[in-house]
PDB file of N, CA and C in Angstrom:
ATOM      1  N   MET A   1       0.258  -0.889   0.108  1.00 49.00           N
ATOM      2  CA  MET A   1       0.262  -0.083   0.094  1.00 49.00           C
ATOM      3  C   MET A   1       1.006   1.539  -0.183  1.00 49.00           C
ATOM      4  N   ASN A   2       0.429   2.095   0.813  1.00 59.00           N
ATOM      5  CA  ASN A   2       0.863   3.734   0.382  1.00 59.00           C
ATOM      6  C   ASN A   2       2.198   3.601   1.599  1.00 59.00           C
ATOM      7  N   ASP A   3       3.202   3.399   1.615  1.00 67.00           N
ATOM      8  CA  ASP A   3       4.180   3.860   2.344  1.00 67.00           C
ATOM      9  C   ASP A   3       4.468   5.239   2.902  1.00 67.00           C
ATOM     10  N   LYS A   4       4.345   6.248   2.180  1.00 77.00           N
ATOM     11  CA  LYS A   4       4.804   7.500   2.871  1.00 77.00           C
ATOM     12  C   LYS A   4       3.508   8.108   2.529  1.00 77.00           C
ATOM     13  N   LYS A   5       3.328   8.309   4.553  1.00 80.00           N
ATOM     14  CA  LYS A   5       1.927   9.249   4.857  1.00 80.00           C
ATOM     15  C   LYS A   5       2.468  10.935   4.265  1.00 80.00           C
ATOM     16  N   LYS A   6       1.341  11.172   3.273  1.00 82.00           N
ATOM     17  CA  LYS A   6       1.055  12.829   3.177  1.00 82.00           C
ATOM     18  C   LYS A   6       1.065  13.680   4.635  1.00 82.00           C
ATOM     19  N   LYS A   7       1.820  14.458   4.858  1.00 84.00           N
ATOM     20  CA  LYS A   7       2.181  14.848   6.078  1.00 84.00           C
ATOM     21  C   LYS A   7       0.900  15.809   6.048  1.00 84.00           C
ATOM     22  N   ARG A   8       0.375  16.370   7.214  1.00 86.00           N
ATOM     23  CA  ARG A   8      -0.610  16.798   7.700  1.00 86.00           C
ATOM     24  C   ARG A   8      -0.150  18.436   8.067  1.00 86.00           C
ATOM     25  N   TYR A   9      -0.792  20.034   7.299  1.00 87.00           N
ATOM     26  CA  TYR A   9      -0.111  21.009   8.053  1.00 87.00           C
ATOM     27  C   TYR A   9      -1.000  21.909   9.158  1.00 87.00           C
ATOM     28  N   PRO A  10      -1.096  22.902  10.012  1.00 85.00           N
ATOM     29  CA  PRO A  10      -2.017  22.955  10.740  1.00 85.00           C
ATOM     30  C   PRO A  10      -3.021  24.262   9.539  1.00 85.00           C
ATOM     31  N   THR A  11      -4.228  24.650   9.655  1.00 87.00           N
ATOM     32  CA  THR A  11      -5.596  25.448   8.624  1.00 87.00           C
ATOM     33  C   THR A  11      -4.891  26.434   9.172  1.00 87.00           C
ATOM     34  N   ASP A  12      -4.194  27.190  10.979  1.00 91.00           N
ATOM     35  CA  ASP A  12      -3.525  28.069  11.633  1.00 91.00           C
ATOM     36  C   ASP A  12      -3.358  29.155  11.001  1.00 91.00           C
ATOM     37  N   ARG A  13      -3.443  30.142  10.039  1.00 92.00           N
ATOM     38  CA  ARG A  13      -2.833  31.022   9.579  1.00 92.00           C
ATOM     39  C   ARG A  13      -1.420  31.428  10.295  1.00 92.00           C
ATOM     40  N   LEU A  14      -1.575  31.299  11.331  1.00 94.00           N
ATOM     41  CA  LEU A  14      -0.055  31.743  12.256  1.00 94.00           C
ATOM     42  C   LEU A  14       0.489  30.852  12.636  1.00 94.00           C
ATOM     43  N   LYS A  15      -0.145  29.471  12.499  1.00 93.00           N
ATOM     44  CA  LYS A  15       0.222  28.402  13.296  1.00 93.00           C
ATOM     45  C   LYS A  15       1.475  28.228  11.234  1.00 93.00           C
ATOM     46  N   LEU A  16       1.324  27.754  11.079  1.00 93.00           N
ATOM     47  CA  LEU A  16       1.909  28.212   9.460  1.00 93.00           C
ATOM     48  C   LEU A  16       2.442  29.068   9.684  1.00 93.00           C
ATOM     49  N   HIS A  17       2.638  29.747   9.709  1.00 95.00           N
ATOM     50  CA  HIS A  17       4.036  31.169   9.955  1.00 95.00           C
ATOM     51  C   HIS A  17       5.384  30.297  10.822  1.00 95.00           C
ATOM     52  N   ALA A  18       4.640  30.259  12.212  1.00 94.00           N
ATOM     53  CA  ALA A  18       5.762  29.687  12.806  1.00 94.00           C
ATOM     54  C   ALA A  18       6.182  28.508  12.069  1.00 94.00           C
ATOM     55  N   LEU A  19       5.479  27.332  11.748  1.00 94.00           N
ATOM     56  CA  LEU A  19       5.892  26.580  11.727  1.00 94.00           C
ATOM     57  C   LEU A  19       6.897  26.452  10.417  1.00 94.00           C
ATOM     58  N   LEU A  20       6.845  28.066   9.283  1.00 95.00           N
ATOM     59  CA  LEU A  20       7.397  27.997   7.905  1.00 95.00           C
ATOM     60  C   LEU A  20       8.695  28.102   8.562  1.00 95.00           C
ATOM     61  N   GLU A  21       8.636  29.514   9.647  1.00 96.00           N
ATOM     62  CA  GLU A  21       9.787  30.252  10.571  1.00 96.00           C
ATOM     63  C   GLU A  21      10.842  28.778  11.228  1.00 96.00           C
ATOM     64  N   LYS A  22       9.851  28.343  12.248  1.00 97.00           N
ATOM     65  CA  LYS A  22      10.436  26.470  12.634  1.00 97.00           C
ATOM     66  C   LYS A  22      11.541  25.713  11.384  1.00 97.00           C
ATOM     67  N   LYS A  23      10.755  25.438  10.021  1.00 96.00           N
ATOM     68  CA  LYS A  23      11.792  24.890   8.931  1.00 96.00           C
ATOM     69  C   LYS A  23      12.471  25.412   8.621  1.00 96.00           C
ATOM     70  N   GLU A  24      12.485  26.755   8.472  1.00 97.00           N
ATOM     71  CA  GLU A  24      13.780  27.291   7.885  1.00 97.00           C
ATOM     72  C   GLU A  24      14.745  27.252   8.089  1.00 97.00           C
ATOM     73  N   GLN A  25      14.264  27.348   9.828  1.00 98.00           N
ATOM     74  CA  GLN A  25      15.435  27.185  10.822  1.00 98.00           C
ATOM     75  C   GLN A  25      16.417  26.313  10.682  1.00 98.00           C
ATOM     76  N   ASP A  26      15.865  24.961  10.779  1.00 97.00           N
ATOM     77  CA  ASP A  26      16.506  24.104  10.387  1.00 97.00           C
ATOM     78  C   ASP A  26      17.248  24.070   9.656  1.00 97.00           C
ATOM     79  N   LEU A  27      16.010  24.730   8.115  1.00 97.00           N
ATOM     80  CA  LEU A  27      17.307  23.828   7.485  1.00 97.00           C
ATOM     81  C   LEU A  27      18.630  25.017   7.145  1.00 97.00           C
ATOM     82  N   ILE A  28      18.839  25.725   7.647  1.00 97.00           N
ATOM     83  CA  ILE A  28      19.678  26.703   7.854  1.00 97.00           C
ATOM     84  C   ILE A  28      20.311  26.320   8.587  1.00 97.00           C
ATOM     85  N   GLU A  29      20.445  25.259   9.617  1.00 98.00           N
ATOM     86  CA  GLU A  29      21.065  24.823  10.490  1.00 98.00           C
ATOM     87  C   GLU A  29      21.807  23.568   9.592  1.00 98.00           C
ATOM     88  N   LEU A  30      20.924  23.428   9.291  1.00 97.00           N
ATOM     89  CA  LEU A  30      21.359  21.636   8.817  1.00 97.00           C
ATOM     90  C   LEU A  30      22.717  21.865   6.829  1.00 97.00           C
ATOM     91  N   GLN A  31      22.240  23.144   6.510  1.00 97.00           N
ATOM     92  CA  GLN A  31      23.057  23.730   5.817  1.00 97.00           C
ATOM     93  C   GLN A  31      24.654  24.092   6.717  1.00 97.00           C
ATOM     94  N   GLU A  32      24.859  24.479   7.582  1.00 97.00           N
ATOM     95  CA  GLU A  32      25.713  25.019   8.423  1.00 97.00           C
ATOM     96  C   GLU A  32      26.469  23.598   8.557  1.00 97.00           C
ATOM     97  N   GLU A  33      25.597  22.394   8.670  1.00 97.00           N
ATOM     98  CA  GLU A  33      25.913  22.021   9.336  1.00 97.00           C
ATOM     99  C   GLU A  33      26.961  20.646   8.542  1.00 97.00           C
ATOM    100  N   VAL A  34      26.606  21.048   7.060  1.00 96.00           N
ATOM    101  CA  VAL A  34      26.932  20.481   5.913  1.00 96.00           C
ATOM    102  C   VAL A  34      28.201  20.976   5.441  1.00 96.00           C
ATOM    103  N   GLU A  35      27.879  22.047   5.757  1.00 96.00           N
ATOM    104  CA  GLU A  35      29.678  22.732   5.317  1.00 96.00           C
ATOM    105  C   GLU A  35      30.851  22.507   6.188  1.00 96.00           C
ATOM    106  N   GLU A  36      30.089  22.565   6.780  1.00 97.00           N
ATOM    107  CA  GLU A  36      31.415  22.054   8.413  1.00 97.00           C
ATOM    108  C   GLU A  36      31.943  20.649   8.113  1.00 97.00           C
ATOM    109  N   LEU A  37      30.817  19.572   7.203  1.00 96.00           N
ATOM    110  CA  LEU A  37      30.866  18.187   7.377  1.00 96.00           C
ATOM    111  C   LEU A  37      32.461  18.562   6.503  1.00 96.00           C
ATOM    112  N   ARG A  38      31.701  19.410   5.286  1.00 96.00           N
ATOM    113  CA  ARG A  38      32.713  19.632   4.255  1.00 96.00           C
ATOM    114  C   ARG A  38      33.921  19.943   4.459  1.00 96.00           C
ATOM    115  N   ARG A  39      34.110  20.740   5.082  1.00 96.00           N
ATOM    116  CA  ARG A  39      35.516  21.428   5.739  1.00 96.00           C
ATOM    117  C   ARG A  39      36.283  20.128   6.274  1.00 96.00           C
ATOM    118  N   LEU A  40      35.305  19.562   7.151  1.00 96.00           N
ATOM    119  CA  LEU A  40      36.483  18.176   7.727  1.00 96.00           C
ATOM    120  C   LEU A  40      36.385  17.067   6.520  1.00 96.00           C
ATOM    121  N   VAL A  41      35.808  16.544   5.775  1.00 95.00           N
ATOM    122  CA  VAL A  41      36.081  16.203   4.584  1.00 95.00           C
ATOM    123  C   VAL A  41      37.323  16.318   3.961  1.00 95.00           C
ATOM    124  N   LYS A  42      37.927  17.864   3.685  1.00 94.00           N
ATOM    125  CA  LYS A  42      38.487  18.629   3.052  1.00 94.00           C
ATOM    126  C   LYS A  42      39.954  18.130   3.270  1.00 94.00           C
ATOM    127  N   GLN A  43      39.827  18.813   4.950  1.00 95.00           N
ATOM    128  CA  GLN A  43      40.780  18.921   5.702  1.00 95.00           C
ATOM    129  C   GLN A  43      41.257  16.595   5.958  1.00 95.00           C
ATOM    130  N   ALA A  44      40.284  16.225   6.021  1.00 94.00           N
ATOM    131  CA  ALA A  44      41.248  14.641   6.538  1.00 94.00           C
ATOM    132  C   ALA A  44      42.056  14.570   4.807  1.00 94.00           C
ATOM    133  N   ASP A  45      41.183  14.943   4.043  1.00 92.00           N
ATOM    134  CA  ASP A  45      42.018  14.102   2.705  1.00 92.00           C
ATOM    135  C   ASP A  45      42.912  14.736   2.284  1.00 92.00           C
ATOM    136  N   HIS A  46      43.148  16.389   2.585  1.00 92.00           N
ATOM    137  CA  HIS A  46      44.680  16.895   2.557  1.00 92.00           C
ATOM    138  C   HIS A  46      45.512  16.466   3.616  1.00 92.00           C
ATOM    139  N   THR A  47      44.834  16.043   4.853  1.00 94.00           N
ATOM    140  CA  THR A  47      46.021  14.977   5.703  1.00 94.00           C
ATOM    141  C   THR A  47      46.018  13.537   4.637  1.00 94.00           C
ATOM    142  N   ALA A  48      45.503  12.982   4.952  1.00 92.00           N
ATOM    143  CA  ALA A  48      45.834  11.713   3.903  1.00 92.00           C
ATOM    144  C   ALA A  48      46.796  11.954   3.188  1.00 92.00           C
ATOM    145  N   ILE A  49      46.793  12.539   1.704  1.00 91.00           N
ATOM    146  CA  ILE A  49      47.713  13.522   0.743  1.00 91.00           C
ATOM    147  C   ILE A  49      49.139  13.146   1.508  1.00 91.00           C
ATOM    148  N   HIS A  50      49.108  14.544   2.550  1.00 92.00           N
ATOM    149  CA  HIS A  50      50.141  14.599   3.465  1.00 92.00           C
ATOM    150  C   HIS A  50      51.458  13.341   4.008  1.00 92.00           C
ATOM    151  N   ALA A  51      49.809  12.666   4.491  1.00 92.00           N
ATOM    152  CA  ALA A  51      51.038  11.055   5.518  1.00 92.00           C
ATOM    153  C   ALA A  51      51.573  10.623   4.123  1.00 92.00           C
ATOM    154  N   THR A  52      50.656  10.654   2.864  1.00 91.00           N
ATOM    155  CA  THR A  52      51.063   9.387   2.574  1.00 91.00           C
ATOM    156  C   THR A  52      52.194  10.279   1.788  1.00 91.00           C
ATOM    157  N   ALA A  53      52.171  11.310   1.192  1.00 90.00           N
ATOM    158  CA  ALA A  53      53.406  11.644   0.565  1.00 90.00           C
ATOM    159  C   ALA A  53      54.858  11.779   2.233  1.00 90.00           C
ATOM    160  N   ASP A  54      54.157  11.496   2.770  1.00 92.00           N
ATOM    161  CA  ASP A  54      55.956  12.159   4.167  1.00 92.00           C
ATOM    162  C   ASP A  54      56.211  10.978   3.842  1.00 92.00           C
ATOM    163  N   MET A  55      55.262   9.621   4.184  1.00 91.00           N
ATOM    164  CA  MET A  55      55.496   8.415   4.554  1.00 91.00           C
ATOM    165  C   MET A  55      56.595   7.451   3.186  1.00 91.00           C
ATOM    166  N   TYR A  56      56.419   8.008   1.593  1.00 88.00           N
ATOM    167  CA  TYR A  56      56.837   8.161   0.855  1.00 88.00           C
ATOM    168  C   TYR A  56      58.425   9.051   0.840  1.00 88.00           C
ATOM    169  N   ASN A  57      58.391  10.295   0.840  1.00 92.00           N
ATOM    170  CA  ASN A  57      59.649  10.856   1.343  1.00 92.00           C
ATOM    171  C   ASN A  57      59.305  11.768   0.401  1.00 92.00           C
ATOM    172  N   VAL A  58      58.663  12.229  -0.560  1.00 91.00           N
ATOM    173  CA  VAL A  58      57.914  13.115  -1.315  1.00 91.00           C
ATOM    174  C   VAL A  58      56.552  13.996  -0.779  1.00 91.00           C
ATOM    175  N   THR A  59      57.265  14.631  -2.446  1.00 92.00           N
ATOM    176  CA  THR A  59      56.203  16.339  -2.098  1.00 92.00           C
ATOM    177  C   THR A  59      54.250  15.340  -2.323  1.00 92.00           C
ATOM    178  N   PRO A  60      53.004  16.573  -2.688  1.00 89.00           N
ATOM    179  CA  PRO A  60      52.077  15.974  -2.681  1.00 89.00           C
ATOM    180  C   PRO A  60      52.133  15.835  -3.974  1.00 89.00           C
ATOM    181  N   GLU A  61      53.097  16.528  -4.833  1.00 90.00           N
ATOM    182  CA  GLU A  61      52.870  17.107  -6.764  1.00 90.00           C
ATOM    183  C   GLU A  61      53.683  15.802  -7.228  1.00 90.00           C
ATOM    184  N   GLN A  62      54.622  15.290  -6.446  1.00 91.00           N
ATOM    185  CA  GLN A  62      55.205  13.988  -6.561  1.00 91.00           C
ATOM    186  C   GLN A  62      54.461  12.927  -6.359  1.00 91.00           C
ATOM    187  N   LEU A  63      53.653  12.434  -5.742  1.00 89.00           N
ATOM    188  CA  LEU A  63      52.758  11.741  -5.854  1.00 89.00           C
ATOM    189  C   LEU A  63      51.967  10.995  -6.162  1.00 89.00           C
ATOM    190  N   ALA A  64      51.276  12.740  -6.856  1.00 86.00           N
ATOM    191  CA  ALA A  64      50.708  12.551  -7.567  1.00 86.00           C
ATOM    192  C   ALA A  64      51.083  11.913  -9.121  1.00 86.00           C
ATOM    193  N   GLU A  65      52.522  12.602  -9.755  1.00 89.00           N
ATOM    194  CA  GLU A  65      52.716  11.565 -10.813  1.00 89.00           C
ATOM    195  C   GLU A  65      52.632  10.414 -10.437  1.00 89.00           C
ATOM    196  N   ILE A  66      53.688   9.919  -9.434  1.00 87.00           N
ATOM    197  CA  ILE A  66      53.671   8.525  -9.010  1.00 87.00           C
ATOM    198  C   ILE A  66      51.522   7.955  -9.371  1.00 87.00           C
ATOM    199  N   MET A  67      51.321   7.934  -8.896  1.00 84.00           N
ATOM    200  CA  MET A  67      50.067   7.751  -9.217  1.00 84.00           C
ATOM    201  C   MET A  67      49.593   7.244 -10.758  1.00 84.00           C
ATOM    202  N   LYS A  68      49.922   8.650 -11.562  1.00 85.00           N
ATOM    203  CA  LYS A  68      49.797   8.902 -12.736  1.00 85.00           C
ATOM    204  C   LYS A  68      50.245   8.040 -13.437  1.00 85.00           C
ATOM    205  N   SER A  69      51.632   7.446 -12.994  1.00 86.00           N
ATOM    206  CA  SER A  69      52.052   6.260 -13.607  1.00 86.00           C
ATOM    207  C   SER A  69      52.034   4.842 -13.339  1.00 86.00           C
ATOM    208  N   ILE A  70      51.501   4.534 -11.902  1.00 84.00           N
ATOM    209  CA  ILE A  70      51.580   2.736 -11.977  1.00 84.00           C
ATOM    210  C   ILE A  70      49.886   3.065 -12.409  1.00 84.00           C
ATOM    211  N   PHE A  71      48.530   3.899 -11.785  1.00 82.00           N
ATOM    212  CA  PHE A  71      47.072   3.621 -12.089  1.00 82.00           C
ATOM    213  C   PHE A  71      46.895   4.493 -13.739  1.00 82.00           C
ATOM    214  N   GLY A  72      48.132   5.374 -14.173  1.00 80.00           N
ATOM    215  CA  GLY A  72      47.850   6.043 -15.274  1.00 80.00           C
ATOM    216  C   GLY A  72      46.990   7.423 -15.546  1.00 80.00           C
ATOM    217  N   GLU A  73      46.796   7.190 -16.883  1.00 75.00           N
ATOM    218  CA  GLU A  73      45.663   8.748 -17.422  1.00 75.00           C
ATOM    219  C   GLU A  73      44.280   8.304 -16.832  1.00 75.00           C
ATOM    220  N   LYS A  74      44.497   8.115 -14.922  1.00 65.00           N
ATOM    221  CA  LYS A  74      42.092   8.057 -14.914  1.00 65.00           C
ATOM    222  C   LYS A  74      42.705   9.928 -14.331  1.00 65.00           C
ATOM    223  N   PRO A  75      41.312   9.958 -14.465  1.00 62.00           N
ATOM    224  CA  PRO A  75      41.386  11.493 -14.096  1.00 62.00           C
ATOM    225  C   PRO A  75      41.300  10.949 -12.091  1.00 62.00           C
ATOM    226  N   LEU A  76      42.643  11.807 -11.796  1.00 55.00           N
ATOM    227  CA  LEU A  76      42.837  12.579 -10.458  1.00 55.00           C
ATOM    228  C   LEU A  76      42.673  13.482  -9.535  1.00 55.00           C
ATOM    229  N   PRO A  77      42.235  13.885  -8.599  1.00 64.00           N
ATOM    230  CA  PRO A  77      41.209  14.660  -7.596  1.00 64.00           C
ATOM    231  C   PRO A  77      42.674  15.291  -7.699  1.00 64.00           C
ATOM    232  N   GLU A  78      41.995  16.736  -8.705  1.00 68.00           N
ATOM    233  CA  GLU A  78      43.239  18.074  -8.407  1.00 68.00           C
ATOM    234  C   GLU A  78      43.539  18.112  -6.288  1.00 68.00           C
ATOM    235  N   LEU A  79      45.144  18.243  -6.767  1.00 61.00           N
ATOM    236  CA  LEU A  79      45.569  19.086  -5.651  1.00 61.00           C
ATOM    237  C   LEU A  79      45.408  20.099  -5.056  1.00 61.00           C
ATOM    238  N   PRO A  80      44.137  19.767  -4.189  1.00 65.00           N
ATOM    239  CA  PRO A  80      43.945  21.052  -3.415  1.00 65.00           C
ATOM    240  C   PRO A  80      45.325  22.565  -3.204  1.00 65.00           C
ATOM    241  N   LYS A  81      44.527  23.974  -3.684  1.00 67.00           N
ATOM    242  CA  LYS A  81      45.971  24.959  -4.179  1.00 67.00           C
ATOM    243  C   LYS A  81      45.555  25.801  -2.264  1.00 67.00           C
ATOM    244  N   ASP A  82      44.443  25.556  -1.076  1.00 64.00           N
ATOM    245  CA  ASP A  82      45.046  26.180  -0.308  1.00 64.00           C
ATOM    246  C   ASP A  82      45.564  24.985   0.804  1.00 64.00           C
ATOM    247  N   LEU A  83      46.889  24.457   0.218  1.00 54.00           N
ATOM    248  CA  LEU A  83      46.715  22.653   1.491  1.00 54.00           C
ATOM    249  C   LEU A  83      47.253  23.368   3.021  1.00 54.00           C
ATOM    250  N   THR A  84      46.836  23.162   3.515  1.00 53.00           N
ATOM    251  CA  THR A  84      47.215  23.577   5.490  1.00 53.00           C
ATOM    252  C   THR A  84      47.911  22.140   5.720  1.00 53.00           C
ATOM    253  N   VAL A  85      48.322  22.501   7.054  1.00 47.00           N
ATOM    254  CA  VAL A  85      49.472  21.251   8.314  1.00 47.00           C
ATOM    255  C   VAL A  85      48.746  21.190   9.084  1.00 47.00           C
ATOM    256  N   ALA A  86      48.039  20.361   9.551  1.00 52.00           N
ATOM    257  CA  ALA A  86      47.004  19.598   9.788  1.00 52.00           C
ATOM    258  C   ALA A  86      46.939  19.388  11.730  1.00 52.00           C
ATOM    259  N   SER A  87      46.287  19.297  12.677  1.00 53.00           N
ATOM    260  CA  SER A  87      46.345  20.374  14.325  1.00 53.00           C
ATOM    261  C   SER A  87      47.457  19.626  14.930  1.00 53.00           C
ATOM    262  N   GLY A  88      47.340  18.012  14.135  1.00 50.00           N
ATOM    263  CA  GLY A  88      47.855  17.286  14.971  1.00 50.00           C
ATOM    264  C   GLY A  88      47.168  17.089  16.527  1.00 50.00           C
ATOM    265  N   GLU A  89      46.269  17.613  16.103  1.00 53.00           N
ATOM    266  CA  GLU A  89      45.232  16.937  17.321  1.00 53.00           C
ATOM    267  C   GLU A  89      44.095  14.674  17.283  1.00 53.00           C
ATOM    268  N   PRO A  90      43.859  14.397  17.546  1.00 54.00           N
ATOM    269  CA  PRO A  90      43.789  13.202  18.096  1.00 54.00           C
ATOM    270  C   PRO A  90      42.431  13.717  16.487  1.00 54.00           C
ATOM    271  N   ASP A  91      42.335  12.669  15.969  1.00 54.00           N
ATOM    272  CA  ASP A  91      40.298  12.861  15.924  1.00 54.00           C
ATOM    273  C   ASP A  91      39.661  12.460  16.754  1.00 54.00           C
ATOM    274  N   ILE A  92      38.795  13.370  16.991  1.00 59.00           N
ATOM    275  CA  ILE A  92      37.711  12.493  18.135  1.00 59.00           C
ATOM    276  C   ILE A  92      36.178  12.923  17.273  1.00 59.00           C
ATOM    277  N   PRO A  93      35.858  10.991  17.172  1.00 59.00           N
ATOM    278  CA  PRO A  93      34.566  11.058  15.994  1.00 59.00           C
ATOM    279  C   PRO A  93      33.173  11.644  16.586  1.00 59.00           C
ATOM    280  N   HIS A  94      31.963  11.758  15.524  1.00 60.00           N
ATOM    281  CA  HIS A  94      30.765  13.271  16.062  1.00 60.00           C
ATOM    282  C   HIS A  94      30.710  12.276  16.923  1.00 60.00           C
ATOM    283  N   GLY A  95      30.293  13.851  18.188  1.00 59.00           N
ATOM    284  CA  GLY A  95      28.908  13.126  19.347  1.00 59.00           C
ATOM    285  C   GLY A  95      29.896  12.648  20.461  1.00 59.00           C
ATOM    286  N   GLU A  96      31.747  12.806  20.090  1.00 54.00           N
ATOM    287  CA  GLU A  96      31.930  11.962  21.657  1.00 54.00           C
ATOM    288  C   GLU A  96      32.803  13.350  21.526  1.00 54.00           C
ATOM    289  N   GLU A  97      32.339  14.505  21.953  1.00 54.00           N
ATOM    290  CA  GLU A  97      33.420  15.419  21.708  1.00 54.00           C
ATOM    291  C   GLU A  97      33.807  15.277  23.171  1.00 54.00           C
ATOM    292  N   ASP A  98      35.633  16.139  23.363  1.00 53.00           N
ATOM    293  CA  ASP A  98      35.267  15.987  25.032  1.00 53.00           C
ATOM    294  C   ASP A  98      34.739  17.324  25.498  1.00 53.00           C
ATOM    295  N   GLU A  99      33.313  17.541  26.775  1.00 50.00           N
ATOM    296  CA  GLU A  99      32.968  18.308  27.438  1.00 50.00           C
ATOM    297  C   GLU A  99      33.946  19.042  27.848  1.00 50.00           C
ATOM    298  N   SER A 100      35.183  18.753  28.862  1.00 46.00           N
ATOM    299  CA  SER A 100      35.433  18.710  30.026  1.00 46.00           C
ATOM    300  C   SER A 100      35.780  20.223  30.162  1.00 46.00           C
TER     301      SER A 100
END
């Protein structure tokens, strides 16, 4: 049958406005969270590139050339222009922050 239930919204105009404002605020918060996750993923990728390059004692650019020679001309992700050094702090899984 129909597993997807149709949402029922209030018929009162003021309640609809309040619901709209709440949902818009929720959307803004979710967009901020997505941007933070993108930043964390980008930082983790940068760290992985640099750790691998350091492990083989080459620069990230030289590592990219080595990868091309090994795997051919498959499209590889471009090295980011704004590389930053990782903070050296241990990874803390999301939701398990130390609140002391």
